[in-house]
């Protein structure tokens, strides 16, 4: 049987009993000074955490950064800006743009026979079936027959590889479709346009030299006029 | 887009007129210009107006391949649009091929018809030199 500690305590050792009691008493006193909440949380009695800070509200200055500069305000339409910059780079004179612009009454239209001269490779001619207007990505679809096989080529008109586009023959009547895909059908197929292009290139070769001479003459005449004007002003 | 069962025109003088693709070699996609395929000759080209019993002999003499032969071929034209490096796109009205043997030499000695310029990149210079025109 187990007996309580008190009964087992020998009566002769009162001194030790009192000593134990004194230690216990000290602890008790300590417990009363402890924070009640800390004790209730079954924390170790000798907690060395610092006491909670006094709840006096001090205004700490938090550094606030200004909002980042708005890219939208700086450039409202970046894609248009890039397109414009590319256009000035690829088509500095604007001649190519004018050749396919809607506002130009003399522009190349679907149904016309066009000749595309390239930097590397032979020129390709064909009936323009479609003009896909997309800014710098504008392309034209040409159809021709080579060795009795129909061939269609898409060319980007602002491509650096395309050195020149010429209108060989205009369509007699304006096409009433934007896309002449019906020309793929045998009934509407124009066949080869080589003969028309050959005649055109021969005529152009003849006129080209004469035109160049005329240009040179007119240039000289203009120069003379300018000189005369200059002289007049001096006098 | 040349794939299984596609019928192609054969544009050389090997004797085949129409061939059928039965395998696109070395790739999982459809064949383009310059790709090598295996074909079956479906229709023979008949040379000359011979129709008599003697004509049969001359046909077999002129034709290097017969109907039902299995041969290798190179695609030279596709009706599917093919984009080039410079942004231009080429499209032909038909699908066409040239028969070759296993070492890559063309079986025919002449080609009639335009071929795609992509053959140059794919090292088919022999076919390009035979062709009357390339684009």
Short mmCIF file of C-alpha atoms in Angstrom, two decimals, chain B residues 9-135:
data_model
loop_
_atom_site.label_atom_id
_atom_site.label_comp_id
_atom_site.label_asym_id
_atom_site.label_seq_id
_atom_site.Cartn_x
_atom_site.Cartn_y
_atom_site.Cartn_z
CA UNK B 9 0.94 13.81 -111.22
CA UNK B 10 4.24 12.37 -112.29
CA UNK B 11 5.97 14.97 -114.47
CA UNK B 12 8.96 13.00 -115.75
CA UNK B 13 9.25 10.66 -118.73
CA UNK B 14 9.62 7.51 -116.63
CA UNK B 15 6.26 6.29 -117.95
CA UNK B 16 4.08 6.95 -114.92
CA UNK B 17 1.27 9.47 -115.27
CA UNK B 18 -0.53 9.32 -111.94
CA UNK B 19 0.98 7.86 -108.76
CA UNK B 20 -0.40 7.37 -105.27
CA UNK B 21 1.52 8.16 -102.12
CA UNK B 22 1.82 5.21 -99.74
CA UNK B 23 4.43 6.54 -97.31
CA UNK B 24 6.04 9.84 -96.37
CA UNK B 25 9.63 9.05 -95.44
CA UNK B 26 11.38 10.18 -92.27
CA UNK B 27 8.64 12.35 -90.85
CA UNK B 28 5.29 12.23 -89.10
CA UNK B 29 3.79 15.15 -91.02
CA UNK B 30 2.48 15.50 -94.54
CA UNK B 31 5.07 15.88 -97.28
CA UNK B 32 5.98 19.28 -98.75
CA UNK B 33 8.06 20.29 -101.74
CA UNK B 34 11.43 18.53 -101.62
CA UNK B 35 10.30 15.68 -99.37
CA UNK B 36 10.85 12.08 -100.30
CA UNK B 37 7.88 9.73 -100.48
CA UNK B 38 7.08 6.19 -101.64
CA UNK B 39 4.48 5.88 -104.38
CA UNK B 40 2.58 3.27 -106.35
CA UNK B 41 2.17 3.84 -110.07
CA UNK B 42 -1.57 3.96 -110.72
CA UNK B 43 -1.74 5.10 -114.32
CA UNK B 44 0.76 4.70 -117.11
CA UNK B 45 1.54 7.30 -119.69
CA UNK B 46 1.06 5.95 -123.19
CA UNK B 47 3.47 7.23 -125.77
CA UNK B 48 2.41 7.50 -129.39
CA UNK B 49 -0.85 6.51 -131.00
CA UNK B 50 -0.13 2.76 -131.09
CA UNK B 51 -3.14 0.72 -130.15
CA UNK B 52 -2.52 -2.50 -132.03
CA UNK B 53 -0.90 -5.66 -130.77
CA UNK B 54 2.53 -4.29 -131.72
CA UNK B 55 1.89 -1.11 -129.75
CA UNK B 56 1.96 -2.93 -126.44
CA UNK B 57 5.61 -3.86 -126.94
CA UNK B 58 6.65 -0.31 -127.73
CA UNK B 59 4.85 1.03 -124.66
CA UNK B 60 6.66 -1.37 -122.40
CA UNK B 61 9.94 -0.44 -124.05
CA UNK B 62 9.38 3.29 -123.54
CA UNK B 63 8.07 3.01 -120.02
CA UNK B 64 10.63 2.37 -117.35
CA UNK B 65 7.94 1.79 -114.76
CA UNK B 66 4.71 -0.17 -114.97
CA UNK B 67 1.36 0.10 -113.30
CA UNK B 68 1.58 -1.25 -109.75
CA UNK B 69 5.28 -0.56 -109.34
CA UNK B 70 6.42 0.78 -105.98
CA UNK B 71 8.98 3.57 -106.33
CA UNK B 72 10.53 6.42 -104.42
CA UNK B 73 9.62 9.95 -105.50
CA UNK B 74 10.31 13.60 -104.65
CA UNK B 75 7.46 16.08 -104.31
CA UNK B 76 8.05 19.05 -106.63
CA UNK B 77 4.72 20.93 -106.53
CA UNK B 78 1.99 21.17 -103.93
CA UNK B 79 -1.43 22.74 -104.00
CA UNK B 80 -0.93 23.60 -100.34
CA UNK B 81 0.52 27.06 -99.79
CA UNK B 82 4.17 27.03 -98.80
CA UNK B 83 5.73 30.05 -97.14
CA UNK B 84 9.28 31.03 -97.92
CA UNK B 85 11.88 32.64 -95.70
CA UNK B 86 11.33 36.08 -97.28
CA UNK B 87 7.60 36.08 -96.51
CA UNK B 88 6.39 35.21 -99.98
CA UNK B 89 4.08 32.25 -100.39
CA UNK B 90 3.90 29.87 -103.34
CA UNK B 91 1.02 27.66 -104.34
CA UNK B 92 0.59 25.48 -107.40
CA UNK B 93 -2.63 24.22 -108.88
CA UNK B 94 -1.67 20.54 -108.61
CA UNK B 95 0.44 18.08 -106.68
CA UNK B 96 3.31 16.68 -108.68
CA UNK B 97 6.32 14.47 -108.11
CA UNK B 98 9.35 13.03 -109.87
CA UNK B 99 10.25 9.34 -109.58
CA UNK B 100 13.72 8.51 -108.28
CA UNK B 101 15.56 5.32 -107.53
CA UNK B 102 16.76 4.36 -104.06
CA UNK B 103 20.03 6.28 -104.42
CA UNK B 104 18.19 9.48 -105.31
CA UNK B 105 18.83 9.59 -109.07
CA UNK B 106 15.80 10.53 -111.18
CA UNK B 107 14.42 7.59 -113.22
CA UNK B 108 13.25 9.77 -116.09
CA UNK B 109 15.58 11.88 -118.20
CA UNK B 110 13.26 14.83 -118.85
CA UNK B 111 10.80 16.85 -116.81
CA UNK B 112 7.88 18.80 -118.18
CA UNK B 113 6.58 21.45 -115.88
CA UNK B 114 7.62 24.01 -113.32
CA UNK B 115 9.04 22.80 -110.00
CA UNK B 116 9.39 24.53 -106.65
CA UNK B 117 12.67 26.27 -105.83
CA UNK B 118 12.69 24.59 -102.41
CA UNK B 119 14.41 21.64 -104.11
CA UNK B 120 17.62 23.65 -104.07
CA UNK B 121 17.62 23.84 -100.28
CA UNK B 122 16.90 20.11 -100.06
CA UNK B 123 19.86 19.17 -102.29
CA UNK B 124 17.83 17.94 -105.28
CA UNK B 125 19.97 19.82 -107.76
CA UNK B 126 19.78 17.03 -110.33
CA UNK B 127 15.99 17.40 -110.55
CA UNK B 128 16.32 21.18 -110.67
CA UNK B 129 18.72 20.97 -113.58
CA UNK B 130 16.32 18.72 -115.48
CA UNK B 131 13.35 21.01 -114.89
CA UNK B 132 12.48 23.56 -117.58
CA UNK B 133 11.64 26.18 -114.96
CA UNK B 134 11.72 26.54 -111.22
CA UNK B 135 9.93 29.04 -109.02
#
